[in-house]
Amino acid sequence: MSVSARRALTGTLLLGALLLGAFAATSSAQARTITDSAGRVVEIPDEINTVFASGPPASILVYVLRPDVLSGWPRAIRPEEAPYIAAPYRDLPETGRLTGRGGDANLERVLEIKPDLVIDFGSVRDTYIDLADRVQRQTGIPYILVDGRFEATPAALRLVGAALGVPERGELLARDVEQTFARLDAILADTPEEERPRVYMARGPDGLETGLKGSINTEIIERAGGRNVADPGDGRRGLVQASIEQVMFSDPEVIVTWDRNFHAQVFHNPMWRGIEAVRAGRVYLSPTAPFGWIDRPPSLNRLMGLKWLAGLFYPEQWDADLREEARAFYRLYYHVDPTEEDLDRLLEWSEGTPPQ
Amino acid sequence: MSARTTGPQLTLGLVLGVLVLFLALGALTIGPFPLSPGQALAALFGAGDAQAQLVVQGIRLPRVVAALLVGAALAAAGASYQTLFRNPLVSPDILGVSAGAGLGAVIGIFLSMPVVAIQLFAFAGGLGAVLLVTVVAAAVRNTDRVLALVLTGVVIGALAGAATSLLKVLADPYDQLPAITFWLLGSLASTTPEDIWPALPAVLLGLVPLLLLRWRINVLALGDDEARALGVEAGRIRFIVIAAATLITASVTAVAGVVGWVGLVIPHIARMLVGPSFARLLPVSAVVGAGYLLVVDTLARTIAEVEVPLGILTAVIGAPFFIWLLASGRRGWS
């Protein structure tokens, strides 16, 4: 082989290698398409390194699936919540909310974070579709909407698990949720509607704010096998103001709340004293660390509350130790190994003594 | 007041008073808890079972009393301000009392305080805002006193509103924000006897000087120079009226949240009944306001399965009425 021929061959090989390399490079940065819960087909990069969660529900969804891609919390983690969030992530910066009721995230800040993906977990109504499309057009960052209804949790875990490149973890958690739902459904199958506890969710400092039956804030009541007494019967939803007279009339057997002020005074309040739940001592305070057990925000954190409420509503049938359930849940979902003290604090809280 | 008109006026007053009393008794028999009117009235006087007594005495009665108190207070404060500023378009929050009370309550909710503290914050916020307005207005020189007050009130009110909005943005959207929203719309849904006992003396403390000084306040409506010619110290009277009306409005706002339109509209109705003289306008406004808010609050707790915020109803009823008032040219002002 002559020198020139060898050169030509080397050149060709080099060129080929370059071409191959270039091709490989393009294919690795190649986008995949994903269909979100709203039916929008969105192109997302193959490899996701940073995700911007548009609000609190989405931040929890991303955190449980893949905490290392979370760019920040919509609201900074408070000291009393910190022990329940894995160490590197509890100090993530505050990034604000992008949509919903009061977007306070600045689009330029979002761009500065350079996320590969924006995830919104919650309503998939037209307003949100429109907002997502607009942000996507304006920033060029793919934006996916994930249905936030409690019942759709397994689907959300699978969808976002796949999007974030952790389909196995998405599948694992989705199955865990399905198992929890199935355990409950087995109990509910034997419990006719009229035997299920009548439950009132007390919100606000005076306990007179509540969510109508089927509202995202109270759907956990039905899911855990309770009957929400705030049911106008015409399919309306949302948060409303109730009067104490209505609460009395509906005479709930169980009251759940996360408001410490309300819980601290309800047993001494003459207005509430006659209500069955108060007489029977069945006013339960939900812990809110790192996130609320029953709501606040309405995201995966509610699974812990689901187990807790199931044990409260059906103590005979729901065979589980709350402490171990909490330990397992915090381990699996929140990536932390809570100490015995951390668990004590949570359990005391769930028994009505919140940390001071 | 000439002797010739005293008779009819007195009769009118009595008729209005009796009417409000009947409305109050009627309201006690209405509510989501199923009680017949007879059972409700029996429970009011301590007959019937314990639950019925609790509903009527513990829930409906405080709420009815609160509605009467809040309506009377807001209407009286509105009448006082309209006379003081010689302007029929003035409402009790002209000097920023509602905006200040709103900000106080929102701070309380934002800090997750108990209800009593939220009410105290609201009360203090209302007083604080007006105090700030009077101090700033006094410091502004070379201008009409009344104008300075009104403009400063607008400014301080706007600042308090902005601070409220800022806290709404910072508040927890799943917890505090709905509570803030409901509070700012006004409601008597959670009224307990404990809410009324502190508010009642505060309102009386504001109403008594207004009633005692009603003739002098009337003179003030003629203008400062005329008042001085008649020996009325305009500045001092003005200060007393502002202090009293602020105390009244802040107390009831602390109990009921922000309820608009009552203090603006009711004095007009009272003027249609008895004319513009403040001496008659004040008591009639108070009685009519009490009856009006009682009716509105009874609607608020009965027309739907859930509570309708009071502020929404007073606006929905008050605004069209006010337009009609303007269109029909019934000033009742001259």
XYZ file of C-alpha atoms in Angstrom:
690
model
C 0.000 0.000 0.000
C 1.422 3.355 -1.012
C 1.759 6.172 1.392
C -0.894 8.151 -0.382
C -3.267 5.189 -0.385
C -2.645 4.659 3.306
C -3.282 8.311 3.904
C -6.472 8.146 1.950
C -7.573 5.132 3.919
C -6.693 6.755 7.225
C -8.482 9.854 6.102
C -11.525 7.889 5.143
C -11.472 6.006 8.399
C -11.063 9.200 10.344
C -13.845 10.828 8.441
C -16.010 7.805 9.037
C -15.196 7.854 12.698
C -16.004 11.537 12.834
C -19.241 11.007 11.015
C -20.112 8.104 13.269
C -19.259 10.154 16.301
C -21.335 13.025 15.066
C -24.209 10.682 14.385
C -23.868 9.134 17.794
C -23.801 12.579 19.340
C -26.960 13.635 17.556
C -28.719 10.431 18.472
C -27.852 10.785 22.154
C -29.149 14.352 22.226
C -32.072 13.282 20.173
C -35.441 14.064 21.544
C -38.106 11.562 22.424
C -41.752 12.380 22.390
C -44.022 11.865 25.324
C -47.779 12.193 25.571
C -48.813 13.951 28.752
C -52.069 13.570 30.704
C -53.738 16.314 28.698
C -52.979 14.433 25.478
C -50.309 16.946 24.440
C -47.431 15.409 22.520
C -44.242 16.977 23.852
C -40.689 16.481 22.659
C -38.302 16.028 25.550
C -34.543 15.438 25.619
C -33.279 11.913 26.024
C -31.422 12.747 29.159
C -33.007 14.885 31.827
C -30.699 16.597 34.283
C -32.749 19.456 35.651
C -36.481 19.744 36.148
C -38.469 22.800 37.118
C -41.522 21.836 39.157
C -44.269 24.372 38.513
C -45.818 24.106 41.962
C -45.743 22.245 45.273
C -47.591 19.124 44.025
C -45.184 18.726 41.113
C -42.118 19.270 43.297
C -43.160 16.346 45.501
C -43.831 14.123 42.496
C -40.388 14.854 41.072
C -38.726 14.535 44.480
C -40.105 11.057 45.181
C -39.154 9.825 41.709
C -35.784 11.415 41.175
C -34.657 14.044 43.675
C -31.363 14.758 41.929
C -33.069 16.530 39.023
C -35.180 18.874 41.149
C -34.022 22.460 40.623
C -35.619 23.843 43.772
C -38.698 23.936 45.972
C -41.608 26.273 45.166
C -41.411 27.213 48.853
C -38.268 26.730 50.933
C -38.325 23.777 53.345
C -38.998 24.951 56.928
C -36.852 23.828 59.876
C -39.528 21.555 61.338
C -39.881 19.825 57.945
C -36.149 19.465 57.234
C -35.485 16.162 59.083
C -37.955 14.444 56.766
C -36.251 15.484 53.531
C -32.965 13.906 52.448
C -29.951 16.039 53.368
C -28.771 17.492 50.059
C -32.279 18.339 48.901
C -33.669 20.037 51.987
C -31.481 23.057 51.205
C -32.537 23.497 47.596
C -33.379 27.106 46.751
C -36.866 28.539 46.607
C -38.048 28.884 43.025
C -41.634 30.073 43.297
C -44.706 28.833 41.462
C -45.149 29.054 37.752
C -48.892 28.783 37.268
C -52.012 28.221 39.198
C -53.272 30.634 41.780
C -50.590 33.248 41.805
C -47.587 32.490 39.664
C -44.608 34.134 41.305
C -41.829 32.428 39.378
C -40.116 34.695 36.920
C -39.719 33.200 33.447
C -36.204 34.598 33.208
C -35.298 32.870 36.469
C -36.734 29.675 35.040
C -34.571 30.124 31.970
C -31.570 30.825 34.164
C -32.061 27.446 35.841
C -32.026 25.967 32.305
C -34.327 23.081 33.086
C -34.661 20.296 30.527
C -38.289 19.970 31.438
C -41.091 21.752 33.287
C -43.587 19.524 35.083
C -46.999 20.631 36.274
C -48.929 18.190 38.458
C -52.569 18.998 39.100
C -55.401 20.242 36.958
C -55.267 19.406 33.253
C -58.099 21.734 32.306
C -57.971 24.006 29.273
C -56.577 26.950 31.207
C -53.558 24.918 32.228
C -53.112 23.467 28.756
C -53.059 26.986 27.391
C -50.588 28.164 30.026
C -48.324 25.201 29.356
C -48.380 25.832 25.600
C -47.585 29.494 26.097
C -44.649 28.893 28.432
C -43.337 26.218 26.085
C -43.539 28.576 23.102
C -41.988 31.429 25.010
C -39.091 29.568 26.570
C -38.582 26.602 24.269
C -38.531 24.349 27.326
C -40.751 21.259 27.090
C -43.625 21.481 29.555
C -45.720 18.480 30.553
C -49.024 18.414 32.396
C -49.707 15.509 34.709
C -53.175 14.708 36.031
C -53.120 15.310 39.770
C -56.266 13.479 40.800
C -55.566 11.038 43.598
C -57.002 8.134 41.657
C -54.580 8.860 38.803
C -51.479 8.658 41.043
C -50.141 5.361 39.618
C -50.465 6.696 36.074
C -48.674 9.890 37.086
C -45.805 7.929 38.625
C -45.391 5.801 35.507
C -45.605 8.764 33.130
C -43.136 10.958 35.006
C -40.888 8.016 35.886
C -40.547 7.319 32.168
C -40.031 10.993 31.356
C -37.264 11.322 33.941
C -35.527 8.171 32.740
C -36.369 6.130 35.866
C -39.178 3.894 34.572
C -38.337 1.124 37.088
C -38.740 3.448 40.051
C -41.936 4.835 38.547
C -43.252 1.293 38.192
C -42.193 0.311 41.715
C -43.954 3.259 43.313
C -47.006 2.933 41.076
C -47.381 -0.689 42.196
C -46.990 0.329 45.815
C -49.796 2.859 45.409
C -51.963 0.322 43.626
C -51.394 -2.122 46.463
C -52.447 0.462 49.024
C -55.562 1.261 47.004
C -56.318 -2.447 46.637
C -55.958 -3.077 50.384
C -58.478 -0.341 51.007
C -60.840 -1.467 48.268
C -60.933 -4.937 49.789
C -62.177 -3.415 53.037
C -64.597 -1.073 51.288
C -66.061 -3.916 49.233
C -67.482 -5.318 52.474
C -68.558 -1.961 53.852
C -71.813 -0.560 52.487
C -72.033 3.185 52.030
C -74.208 3.753 55.078
C -71.699 2.037 57.377
C -68.815 4.263 56.358
C -67.902 7.039 58.788
C -69.295 10.500 58.114
C -66.328 12.820 57.986
C -65.886 16.580 58.044
C -62.633 18.184 57.033
C -62.074 21.315 59.096
C -59.843 23.906 57.523
C -58.961 27.420 58.513
C -58.357 28.758 62.001
C -62.015 28.458 63.021
C -62.503 25.077 61.343
C -65.375 26.410 59.269
C -63.718 26.235 55.895
C -64.116 22.926 54.131
C -63.938 21.280 50.732
C -67.121 19.994 49.138
C -67.337 16.311 48.331
C -65.061 15.455 45.422
C -62.866 18.549 45.763
C -59.179 17.920 45.302
C -58.658 19.040 48.898
C -61.022 16.473 50.361
C -61.012 13.565 47.895
C -58.840 11.667 50.331
C -61.881 11.308 52.596
C -63.775 9.238 50.036
C -60.642 7.381 48.975
C -60.024 6.298 52.558
C -63.607 5.098 52.845
C -65.262 8.005 54.583
C -68.312 9.985 53.541
C -67.720 13.712 53.260
C -70.618 15.444 55.031
C -70.062 18.609 52.972
C -72.042 17.356 50.031
C -74.500 19.737 48.402
C -75.468 16.875 46.108
C -75.301 18.900 42.915
C -71.746 18.053 41.948
C -70.299 21.411 42.939
C -66.743 21.340 44.196
C -64.207 23.585 45.776
C -63.508 25.244 49.075
C -66.433 26.842 50.880
C -67.286 28.499 54.134
C -69.579 26.444 56.337
C -71.491 27.604 59.376
C -71.291 25.865 62.712
C -75.007 25.199 62.441
C -74.465 23.213 59.238
C -71.668 21.235 60.860
C -73.935 20.510 63.827
C -76.765 19.450 61.609
C -74.557 17.109 59.603
C -73.131 15.818 62.925
C -69.969 14.157 61.566
C -68.609 11.099 63.360
C -65.045 12.062 62.522
C -63.364 15.436 61.992
C -59.950 15.720 60.365
C -57.880 18.872 60.282
C -54.280 19.950 60.040
C -54.852 23.293 61.730
C -53.202 23.195 65.153
C -55.068 26.235 66.415
C -58.418 24.744 65.556
C -57.494 21.362 66.997
C -56.185 22.899 70.219
C -59.476 24.583 71.011
C -62.131 22.349 69.491
C -62.577 20.170 72.580
C -63.150 23.202 74.810
C -65.405 25.077 72.438
C -69.082 24.960 73.512
C -70.173 25.305 69.885
C -68.385 22.136 68.872
C -68.883 20.181 72.069
C -72.213 18.692 71.025
C -70.948 17.311 67.726
C -70.565 13.561 67.712
C -66.938 13.540 66.574
C -65.968 15.894 69.407
C -67.971 13.980 72.013
C -66.329 10.741 70.912
C -62.868 12.337 70.848
C -62.519 11.641 67.147
C -61.076 14.941 65.971
C -57.788 14.060 64.336
C -54.859 16.339 63.641
C -52.805 15.588 60.566
C -49.027 16.029 60.695
C -47.633 18.353 58.033
C -43.964 17.381 57.919
C -42.361 17.348 55.459
C -45.697 17.733 53.692
C -49.293 17.380 54.855
C -50.586 13.861 55.343
C -54.081 14.569 54.047
C -53.632 17.636 51.846
C -51.435 20.682 51.582
C -50.407 20.200 48.903
C -52.648 17.662 47.175
C -49.882 15.378 45.910
C -48.273 12.028 46.705
C -47.822 13.041 50.312
C -51.499 12.126 50.723
C -50.634 8.440 50.510
C -49.336 8.602 54.060
C -52.586 10.219 55.135
C -54.520 7.550 53.294
C -52.883 4.831 55.414
C -53.391 6.896 58.555
C -57.086 7.567 57.844
C -57.710 3.955 56.843
C -56.422 2.908 60.261
C -58.640 5.502 61.947
C -61.772 4.722 59.936
C -61.350 0.926 59.927
C -59.179 -0.001 62.903
C -60.473 -3.590 62.868
C -59.859 -4.296 59.211
C -56.827 -2.132 58.418
C -54.149 -4.298 59.892
C -50.998 -2.209 60.170
C -48.710 -0.505 62.622
C -48.714 3.218 61.901
C -45.144 3.656 63.089
C -43.809 1.004 60.731
C -45.984 2.260 57.906
C -44.632 5.755 58.379
C -41.064 4.499 58.559
C -41.490 2.487 55.354
C -43.269 5.325 53.555
C -40.687 7.958 54.446
C -37.909 5.580 53.418
C -39.414 4.595 50.106
C -40.852 7.933 49.014
C -38.878 10.644 50.789
C -35.419 9.009 50.657
C -34.881 9.467 54.387
C -34.374 7.072 57.254
C -36.296 8.758 60.031
C -34.780 8.337 63.501
C -36.932 7.005 66.333
C -37.263 10.580 67.580
C -38.431 11.763 64.170
C -41.049 9.012 64.175
C -42.076 9.791 67.759
C -42.644 13.394 66.765
C -44.820 12.373 63.814
C -46.878 9.887 65.813
C -47.431 12.281 68.718
C -48.476 14.871 66.170
C -50.952 12.447 64.605
C -52.333 11.867 68.112
C -52.970 15.550 68.603
C -49.725 16.860 70.081
C -47.880 18.814 67.395
C -44.264 19.876 67.924
C -44.048 23.246 69.638
C -86.396 69.501 65.057
C -89.674 71.393 65.279
C -92.494 70.120 67.435
C -94.621 69.599 64.363
C -92.421 66.852 63.003
C -91.649 65.184 66.285
C -94.775 63.056 66.323
C -94.385 61.406 62.933
C -90.643 61.009 63.442
C -91.119 59.273 66.736
C -93.790 57.019 65.271
C -91.448 56.160 62.409
C -88.688 55.329 64.836
C -90.962 53.070 66.841
C -92.277 51.339 63.727
C -88.734 50.702 62.478
C -87.629 49.404 65.857
C -90.543 46.986 66.152
C -89.993 45.835 62.564
C -86.336 45.033 63.257
C -87.300 43.189 66.410
C -89.749 41.035 64.444
C -87.148 40.402 61.772
C -84.743 39.267 64.477
C -87.276 36.847 65.941
C -88.006 35.554 62.440
C -84.319 35.066 61.709
C -83.957 32.988 64.866
C -86.451 30.480 63.468
C -84.578 30.007 60.175
C -81.494 27.872 59.614
C -80.128 24.594 58.309
C -80.793 22.786 61.592
C -84.352 21.483 61.317
C -86.432 23.249 63.959
C -89.988 24.479 63.552
C -90.516 28.185 64.330
C -92.358 27.173 67.489
C -89.524 24.901 68.630
C -86.978 27.603 67.842
C -88.774 30.259 69.869
C -89.321 27.800 72.722
C -85.625 26.975 72.692
C -84.834 30.678 72.811
C -86.619 30.910 76.143
C -84.991 27.776 77.506
C -87.574 25.141 76.637
C -87.012 22.065 74.481
C -83.981 19.786 74.274
C -80.371 20.821 74.862
C -79.339 20.564 71.218
C -82.143 22.877 70.071
C -81.231 25.337 72.801
C -77.607 25.291 71.730
C -78.563 25.901 68.106
C -80.875 28.811 68.882
C -79.121 30.384 71.862
C -75.558 29.457 71.068
C -75.457 29.796 67.309
C -78.370 31.754 65.857
C -78.752 34.316 68.621
C -75.096 35.458 68.588
C -75.241 35.575 64.838
C -78.436 37.626 64.790
C -77.041 39.978 67.430
C -73.794 40.258 65.476
C -75.660 41.070 62.258
C -77.685 43.782 64.027
C -74.565 45.178 65.641
C -72.451 45.162 62.487
C -75.239 46.670 60.362
C -76.024 49.397 62.880
C -72.355 50.207 63.381
C -71.441 50.420 59.705
C -74.511 52.506 58.841
C -73.908 54.871 61.764
C -70.255 55.282 60.830
C -71.236 55.880 57.206
C -73.819 58.504 58.148
C -71.282 60.270 60.366
C -68.657 60.400 57.649
C -71.112 61.495 54.961
C -72.173 64.371 57.186
C -68.629 65.220 58.226
C -67.267 65.279 54.690
C -70.454 66.785 53.292
C -70.366 64.139 50.620
C -72.956 61.414 49.987
C -70.429 59.125 48.285
C -68.357 58.527 51.375
C -68.280 55.153 53.111
C -66.808 54.195 56.505
C -63.582 52.983 54.930
C -62.793 56.422 53.483
C -59.900 56.821 55.922
C -58.507 53.349 55.381
C -60.048 51.571 58.371
C -61.186 48.515 56.381
C -57.933 48.268 54.474
C -56.001 48.504 57.738
C -58.221 45.956 59.482
C -57.926 43.668 56.475
C -54.161 43.910 56.592
C -54.146 43.194 60.325
C -56.293 40.106 59.918
C -54.228 38.864 56.986
C -51.055 39.235 59.069
C -52.728 37.178 61.794
C -53.749 34.457 59.338
C -50.328 34.550 57.703
C -48.688 33.935 61.086
C -51.173 31.072 61.740
C -52.583 32.792 64.823
C -55.728 31.670 66.650
C -59.014 33.391 65.811
C -58.943 35.773 68.801
C -55.535 37.045 67.794
C -56.665 37.493 64.183
C -59.549 39.638 65.440
C -57.254 41.682 67.661
C -54.858 42.223 64.789
C -57.753 43.359 62.600
C -58.958 45.782 65.256
C -55.473 47.174 65.806
C -54.852 47.385 62.061
C -58.031 49.410 61.535
C -57.205 51.856 64.327
C -53.569 52.041 63.270
C -54.374 52.890 59.671
C -56.657 55.779 60.627
C -54.223 57.050 63.228
C -51.549 57.109 60.561
C -53.903 58.954 58.206
C -54.735 61.648 60.762
C -51.089 62.129 61.709
C -49.928 62.377 58.094
C -52.832 64.632 57.125
C -52.064 66.926 60.047
C -48.458 67.133 58.925
C -49.467 68.178 55.419
C -49.593 71.977 55.354
C -51.135 74.565 53.054
C -54.172 72.629 52.104
C -57.771 72.056 52.966
C -57.949 69.913 56.104
C -60.732 67.651 54.887
C -59.162 67.182 51.481
C -55.844 66.276 53.087
C -57.586 63.660 55.231
C -59.413 62.061 52.308
C -56.360 61.966 50.056
C -54.161 60.555 52.801
C -56.852 57.968 53.489
C -56.760 56.908 49.854
C -52.984 56.617 49.947
C -52.762 54.678 53.218
C -55.642 52.463 52.122
C -53.856 51.676 48.881
C -50.628 50.870 50.713
C -52.442 48.574 53.148
C -54.128 46.911 50.164
C -50.776 46.382 48.506
C -49.328 44.861 51.663
C -52.360 42.561 51.877
C -51.808 41.477 48.290
C -48.152 40.836 48.983
C -49.044 38.560 51.895
C -51.537 36.756 49.664
C -48.736 36.000 47.242
C -46.498 34.756 50.054
C -49.222 32.782 51.832
C -49.533 29.040 51.659
C -51.925 28.532 48.723
C -53.396 25.367 50.211
C -54.016 26.655 53.664
C -53.708 30.356 54.383
C -54.794 31.779 51.057
C -58.368 30.429 51.198
C -58.668 31.612 54.801
C -57.481 35.075 53.778
C -59.883 35.170 50.846
C -62.860 34.216 52.978
C -61.944 36.743 55.643
C -61.647 39.574 53.150
C -65.103 38.734 51.773
C -66.659 39.047 55.206
C -68.811 36.513 57.021
C -70.581 35.978 60.295
C -70.428 32.193 59.886
C -68.186 31.629 62.864
C -69.648 34.204 65.239
C -69.704 33.064 68.848
C -70.875 34.925 71.949
C -67.194 35.481 72.785
C -66.837 37.536 69.596
C -69.685 39.867 70.492
C -68.838 40.714 74.096
C -65.662 42.621 73.264
C -67.162 44.278 70.176
C -70.357 45.493 71.844
C -68.793 47.900 74.378
C -66.369 49.174 71.743
C -69.246 49.989 69.384
C -71.232 51.636 72.178
C -68.170 53.630 73.175
C -68.101 55.008 69.646
C -71.857 55.496 69.277
C -72.455 57.396 72.512
C -70.317 60.450 71.665
C -71.835 60.549 68.190
C -75.329 60.570 69.670
C -74.440 63.171 72.293
C -72.769 65.434 69.757
C -75.282 64.858 66.963
C -76.442 68.510 66.906
C -72.936 69.860 66.716
C -72.005 67.409 64.029
C -75.034 68.638 62.159
C -73.687 72.197 62.341
C -70.375 70.945 61.013
C -72.133 69.982 57.795
C -72.631 73.688 57.081
C -68.903 74.202 56.757
C -66.125 75.194 59.150
C -66.698 78.951 59.037
C -70.409 78.736 59.706
C -69.764 76.228 62.451
C -67.288 78.578 64.087
C -69.804 81.416 63.847
C -72.220 79.186 65.751
C -69.601 78.425 68.348
C -68.755 74.894 67.294
C -65.065 73.959 67.381
C -64.844 72.247 63.985
C -61.433 70.662 64.403
C -62.232 69.067 67.731
C -65.633 67.761 66.651
C -64.106 66.388 63.482
C -61.486 64.567 65.493
C -64.111 63.065 67.792
C -66.265 61.917 64.860
C -63.293 60.286 63.152
C -62.180 58.573 66.357
C -65.683 57.324 67.129
C -66.484 56.126 63.608
C -63.107 54.412 63.366
C -63.578 52.641 66.674
C -67.006 51.448 65.571
C -65.905 50.255 62.149
C -62.718 48.584 63.370
C -64.616 46.674 66.076
C -67.225 45.241 63.758
C -64.730 44.567 60.968
C -62.711 42.512 63.447
C -65.798 40.353 64.013
C -67.283 40.197 60.536
C -64.391 40.734 58.146
C -64.650 43.317 55.403
C -68.297 44.100 54.644
C -68.757 46.875 52.101
C -71.671 48.934 50.838
C -73.666 48.994 54.073
C -72.181 52.245 55.342
C -72.536 53.826 51.929
C -76.093 52.857 50.989
C -78.022 52.769 54.274
C -77.596 56.478 55.153
C -79.192 57.292 51.791
C -82.245 55.227 52.665
C -82.351 56.891 56.059
C -82.173 60.312 54.408
C -85.121 59.376 52.209
C -87.056 58.583 55.377
C -86.114 61.481 57.662
C -84.100 63.983 55.651
C -80.498 65.069 55.984
C -80.446 66.357 59.555
C -77.757 64.330 61.309
C -79.626 64.366 64.585
C -82.310 62.159 63.045
C -80.135 60.555 60.406
C -77.823 58.853 62.894
C -80.360 56.825 64.917
C -82.464 55.970 61.854
C -79.375 54.861 59.908
C -78.378 52.619 62.779
C -81.793 50.966 63.013
C -82.203 50.543 59.250
C -78.627 49.255 58.940
C -79.244 46.708 61.676
C -82.368 45.411 59.964
C -80.732 45.398 56.548
C -77.661 43.416 57.536
C -79.814 41.015 59.523
C -81.832 40.253 56.379
C -78.694 39.924 54.250
C -76.937 37.650 56.719
C -80.023 35.478 57.075
C -79.951 35.108 53.290
C -76.227 34.342 53.453
C -76.786 31.386 55.747
C -79.945 30.024 54.158
C -80.032 30.522 50.381
C -77.447 27.861 49.620
C -76.143 24.633 51.090
C -73.011 26.543 51.974
C -72.372 29.983 53.355
C -72.423 32.852 50.904
C -69.817 35.459 51.874
C -71.490 38.543 53.291
C -69.388 41.008 51.326
C -70.553 39.473 48.057
C -74.221 39.784 48.979
C -73.964 43.349 50.287
C -72.247 44.373 47.047
C -74.691 42.505 44.812
C -77.645 44.101 46.593
C -76.062 47.453 47.378
C -74.511 48.354 44.059
C -77.627 48.173 41.836
C -79.622 49.936 44.531
C -77.093 52.710 44.603
C -77.249 53.115 40.823
C -81.017 53.360 41.058
C -80.633 55.935 43.792
C -78.372 58.045 41.609
C -80.559 57.636 38.545
C -83.785 58.530 40.295
C -82.196 61.713 41.574
C -83.370 61.076 45.122
C -80.733 62.975 46.957
C -82.520 63.495 50.210
C -79.582 65.785 50.611
C -81.163 69.180 50.595
